[in-house]
Short mmCIF file of C-alpha atoms in Angstrom, two decimals:
data_model
loop_
_atom_site.label_atom_id
_atom_site.label_comp_id
_atom_site.label_asym_id
_atom_site.label_seq_id
_atom_site.Cartn_x
_atom_site.Cartn_y
_atom_site.Cartn_z
CA MET A 1 -0.05 0.07 0.05
CA GLU A 2 3.03 2.48 1.00
CA VAL A 3 4.52 1.80 -2.31
CA ILE A 4 1.30 2.41 -4.24
CA LEU A 5 0.66 5.55 -2.54
CA ALA A 6 4.62 6.65 -2.89
CA LEU A 7 4.13 6.15 -6.87
CA VAL A 8 0.86 8.08 -7.30
CA ILE A 9 2.42 10.95 -5.42
CA VAL A 10 5.46 11.20 -7.36
CA THR A 11 3.97 10.11 -10.75
CA GLY A 12 1.24 12.65 -10.35
CA ALA A 13 3.48 15.29 -9.63
CA THR A 14 5.67 14.06 -12.20
CA ALA A 15 3.16 14.54 -15.02
CA VAL A 16 2.34 18.15 -13.48
CA ILE A 17 6.20 19.00 -13.73
CA LEU A 18 6.26 18.05 -17.17
CA ASN A 19 3.38 20.43 -18.30
CA LEU A 20 4.32 23.63 -16.19
CA SER A 21 6.39 25.14 -18.46
CA ARG A 22 3.41 25.41 -21.08
CA PHE A 23 1.59 27.05 -18.22
CA ALA A 24 4.58 29.45 -17.33
CA GLU A 25 4.43 30.26 -21.11
CA ARG A 26 0.85 31.39 -21.23
CA SER A 27 0.75 33.22 -18.07
CA PRO A 28 0.51 37.18 -18.82
CA LEU A 29 2.52 37.80 -15.64
CA SER A 30 5.58 39.58 -16.04
CA VAL A 31 9.03 40.01 -13.67
CA SER A 32 11.44 40.73 -16.35
CA SER A 33 12.20 42.00 -20.11
CA LEU A 34 14.22 39.25 -20.62
CA GLU A 35 11.79 35.80 -21.79
CA TYR A 36 14.07 33.35 -20.08
CA ILE A 37 14.01 34.67 -16.74
CA ASN A 38 10.33 35.97 -17.40
CA THR A 39 9.16 31.88 -17.91
CA GLN A 40 11.40 30.62 -15.36
CA SER A 41 10.31 32.73 -12.77
CA LYS A 42 6.72 31.84 -13.24
CA TYR A 43 7.63 28.41 -13.93
CA GLN A 44 9.88 28.10 -10.64
CA ALA A 45 6.73 29.51 -8.76
CA LEU A 46 4.67 26.74 -10.07
CA LEU A 47 7.12 24.06 -8.99
CA LEU A 48 7.05 25.41 -5.77
CA GLY A 49 3.36 24.85 -5.74
CA VAL A 50 3.49 21.20 -6.54
CA ALA A 51 6.41 20.81 -3.80
CA VAL A 52 3.80 22.06 -1.14
CA ALA A 53 1.12 19.83 -2.34
CA VAL A 54 3.56 17.37 -2.22
CA LEU A 55 4.87 17.86 1.46
CA LEU A 56 1.03 18.00 2.35
CA ALA A 57 0.35 14.75 0.75
CA ILE A 58 3.41 13.01 2.48
CA TYR A 59 2.55 14.71 6.03
CA PHE A 60 -0.93 13.05 5.79
CA VAL A 61 0.70 9.39 4.84
CA ASN A 62 3.16 9.09 7.46
CA GLU A 63 3.43 12.33 10.01
CA ALA A 64 6.59 10.54 12.00
CA ASN A 65 8.57 10.20 8.72
CA PHE A 66 7.57 13.49 7.79
CA SER A 67 8.92 14.96 10.75
CA ALA A 68 11.99 12.86 10.82
CA PHE A 69 13.33 13.64 6.97
CA LEU A 70 12.29 17.53 6.61
CA VAL A 71 15.02 18.61 8.63
CA PRO A 72 18.92 19.09 7.76
CA GLY A 73 20.15 16.02 9.53
CA ASN A 74 23.26 14.50 11.00
CA ILE A 75 25.68 15.76 8.08
CA ALA A 76 28.31 13.92 9.58
CA ALA A 77 26.47 10.34 10.24
CA PRO A 78 28.45 7.11 9.17
CA ALA A 79 27.80 6.44 5.63
CA LYS A 80 26.91 2.55 4.44
CA GLY A 81 29.95 1.26 2.34
CA VAL A 82 29.26 0.87 -1.58
CA SER A 83 32.36 -0.65 -2.79
CA TRP A 84 31.72 -0.18 -6.54
CA LEU A 85 31.43 3.68 -5.76
CA GLY A 86 34.51 3.61 -3.23
CA ILE A 87 32.70 4.27 -0.82
CA SER A 88 33.66 2.98 2.49
CA GLU A 89 31.78 1.39 5.55
CA GLY A 90 31.26 4.06 8.18
CA GLU A 91 32.60 6.73 6.32
CA SER A 92 31.21 10.45 7.50
CA TRP A 93 29.03 12.04 5.23
CA LEU A 94 30.76 15.07 6.30
CA SER A 95 33.66 14.03 3.63
CA LEU A 96 31.58 11.93 1.76
CA GLY A 97 29.31 14.88 0.55
CA THR A 98 31.98 17.25 0.56
CA SER A 99 33.73 14.71 -2.04
CA LEU A 100 30.49 13.80 -3.81
CA SER A 101 29.70 17.49 -4.01
CA VAL A 102 33.04 18.52 -6.02
CA PHE A 103 33.04 15.30 -8.31
CA ILE A 104 29.58 15.36 -9.48
CA THR A 105 29.35 19.15 -9.97
CA LEU A 106 32.74 18.62 -11.98
CA ALA A 107 30.70 15.45 -14.15
CA THR A 108 27.70 17.75 -14.82
CA SER A 109 30.02 20.83 -15.52
CA THR A 110 31.86 18.69 -18.06
CA PHE A 111 28.34 17.45 -19.69
CA VAL A 112 26.51 20.48 -19.49
CA TYR A 113 29.59 22.24 -21.32
CA LEU A 114 30.07 19.89 -23.92
CA GLN A 115 26.56 20.86 -24.64
CA PHE A 116 26.67 24.39 -24.72
CA ARG A 117 30.12 25.11 -26.05
CA ASN A 118 29.23 26.58 -29.41
CA SER A 119 26.69 28.97 -27.82
CA GLY A 120 29.16 31.45 -27.63
CA GLY A 121 28.32 32.52 -23.80
CA GLY A 122 31.17 33.48 -21.36
CA LEU A 123 31.39 34.35 -17.43
CA ARG A 124 31.33 38.02 -18.28
CA GLN A 125 27.80 37.34 -19.45
CA ILE A 126 26.69 35.29 -16.27
CA ALA A 127 27.79 37.43 -13.83
CA ARG A 128 25.13 40.01 -14.32
CA PHE A 129 22.56 36.98 -13.68
CA ILE A 130 24.08 35.74 -10.34
CA PRO A 131 20.79 36.70 -8.53
CA TRP A 132 18.78 34.85 -10.79
CA ILE A 133 20.90 31.78 -10.96
CA LEU A 134 21.06 31.63 -7.17
CA LEU A 135 17.27 31.92 -6.57
CA PHE A 136 16.48 29.38 -9.37
CA SER A 137 19.10 27.04 -7.90
CA VAL A 138 17.44 26.98 -4.72
CA THR A 139 13.74 26.90 -5.29
CA ASN A 140 14.33 23.99 -7.87
CA SER A 141 16.48 21.58 -5.88
CA PHE A 142 14.36 22.22 -2.90
CA SER A 143 10.99 21.27 -4.73
CA GLU A 144 12.65 18.63 -6.59
CA GLU A 145 14.25 17.08 -3.73
CA VAL A 146 10.66 17.40 -1.78
CA VAL A 147 9.19 15.62 -5.25
CA TYR A 148 11.58 12.93 -5.75
CA ARG A 149 13.57 12.16 -2.34
CA LEU A 150 11.08 12.49 0.37
CA GLY A 151 8.04 12.09 -1.66
CA ILE A 152 9.19 8.30 -1.96
CA ILE A 153 10.89 7.89 1.33
CA VAL A 154 8.56 9.28 3.93
CA PRO A 155 5.93 7.14 2.89
CA LEU A 156 8.32 4.28 2.49
CA VAL A 157 10.92 4.21 4.99
CA GLY A 158 10.26 1.49 7.72
CA SER A 159 7.57 -0.18 5.38
CA VAL A 160 9.75 -1.21 2.18
CA ASP A 161 13.56 -2.08 2.31
CA THR A 162 16.03 0.35 1.66
CA ALA A 163 17.75 -0.96 -1.32
CA TYR A 164 14.50 -1.03 -3.19
CA ILE A 165 13.59 2.78 -1.99
CA LEU A 166 17.22 3.84 -3.48
CA LEU A 167 15.88 2.08 -6.86
CA ILE A 168 12.84 3.70 -7.09
CA SER A 169 14.23 7.39 -6.26
CA ALA A 170 16.84 6.79 -9.25
CA ALA A 171 14.03 5.56 -11.56
CA ALA A 172 11.52 8.25 -10.45
CA PHE A 173 14.17 11.05 -10.78
CA GLY A 174 16.27 9.92 -13.99
CA ALA A 175 13.30 9.26 -16.24
CA PRO A 176 12.19 12.91 -16.73
CA HIS A 177 15.71 13.78 -16.97
CA PHE A 178 15.47 12.21 -20.90
CA ARG A 179 14.03 15.11 -21.49
CA GLY A 180 15.57 17.48 -19.23
CA MET A 181 18.94 18.86 -18.41
CA PRO A 182 21.20 16.77 -18.60
CA ASN A 183 19.25 15.29 -20.87
CA GLY A 184 18.99 11.75 -23.46
CA ILE A 185 20.04 8.68 -22.06
CA VAL A 186 23.52 9.74 -20.85
CA GLY A 187 21.77 12.57 -18.95
CA ALA A 188 19.13 10.25 -17.78
CA LEU A 189 21.33 7.88 -16.46
CA MET A 190 23.48 10.52 -14.59
CA ALA A 191 20.38 11.73 -12.92
CA GLY A 192 19.36 8.26 -11.73
CA LEU A 193 22.66 7.59 -10.41
CA LEU A 194 22.10 11.14 -8.81
CA GLY A 195 18.98 10.48 -7.43
CA TRP A 196 20.06 6.96 -6.07
CA LEU A 197 23.00 8.93 -4.02
CA LEU A 198 20.87 11.24 -2.98
CA ALA A 199 18.26 9.26 -1.27
CA LYS A 200 21.07 7.39 0.20
CA SER A 201 22.18 10.32 1.86
CA VAL A 202 18.96 11.50 3.27
CA ILE A 203 18.39 7.98 4.60
CA GLU A 204 21.43 7.54 6.24
CA THR A 205 21.94 11.49 7.59
CA ASN A 206 18.19 11.34 8.51
CA GLY A 207 17.61 15.04 6.46
CA ILE A 208 17.68 16.48 3.51
CA PHE A 209 20.89 18.64 3.84
CA TRP A 210 23.36 16.80 1.56
CA ALA A 211 20.91 15.80 -0.90
CA TRP A 212 19.50 19.57 -1.37
CA PHE A 213 23.14 20.91 -1.17
CA ILE A 214 24.52 18.32 -4.09
CA HIS A 215 21.48 19.45 -6.19
CA PHE A 216 21.34 22.61 -5.28
CA LEU A 217 25.11 22.75 -6.91
CA GLN A 218 24.45 20.79 -10.26
CA ASP A 219 21.38 23.61 -10.50
CA ILE A 220 24.15 26.42 -10.38
CA VAL A 221 25.74 25.16 -13.36
CA ILE A 222 22.81 24.33 -15.22
CA PHE A 223 21.24 27.70 -15.02
CA SER A 224 24.48 29.13 -15.88
CA ALA A 225 24.50 27.48 -18.96
CA PHE A 226 20.63 28.66 -20.02
#
């Protein structure tokens, strides 16, 4: 029953998210003369609305888990070992989270650079948009972590084996990125692995800090490119 509830919440939210751009483009509201900033501002406002709806849903599904995971958590908690990723048993999430923040951001930067290298943009052009980049990165990372991490973890922890929870989060996060950024098969696989790691961080630290922070850094790279 818990799995069905989690899937309904996340697939329903995803279906809405995939159509938010159309609503944002049609909205007559304007916050900027620049089309991308104007559309993205409306998209992020709508996305936050989806996140709030998911928060309400998972609160009623499992109030105890909701209160347990919607916190920063113990950012130095011991991690469970994953040999194929080089994660040692008992390694502190403080060092692991820091390392993942650097390496995953470098990987995302490389992938995004290869896709945008012929756009003609540069760091000087990005500088004046830093406030917008940071704002969009905060709202987007928080909203997506609510949907694709808490939306799965809160209903399932305590009822479903952790290994399955991680796989569900990976699949739920990776699939929409086939059309997102990073995109294509490689982008979806990258996002799936990221979703797996971020869900692992939430469960093992009993909090959302590392998942949100690592996601936030990736969004800085992506919004800078756009």
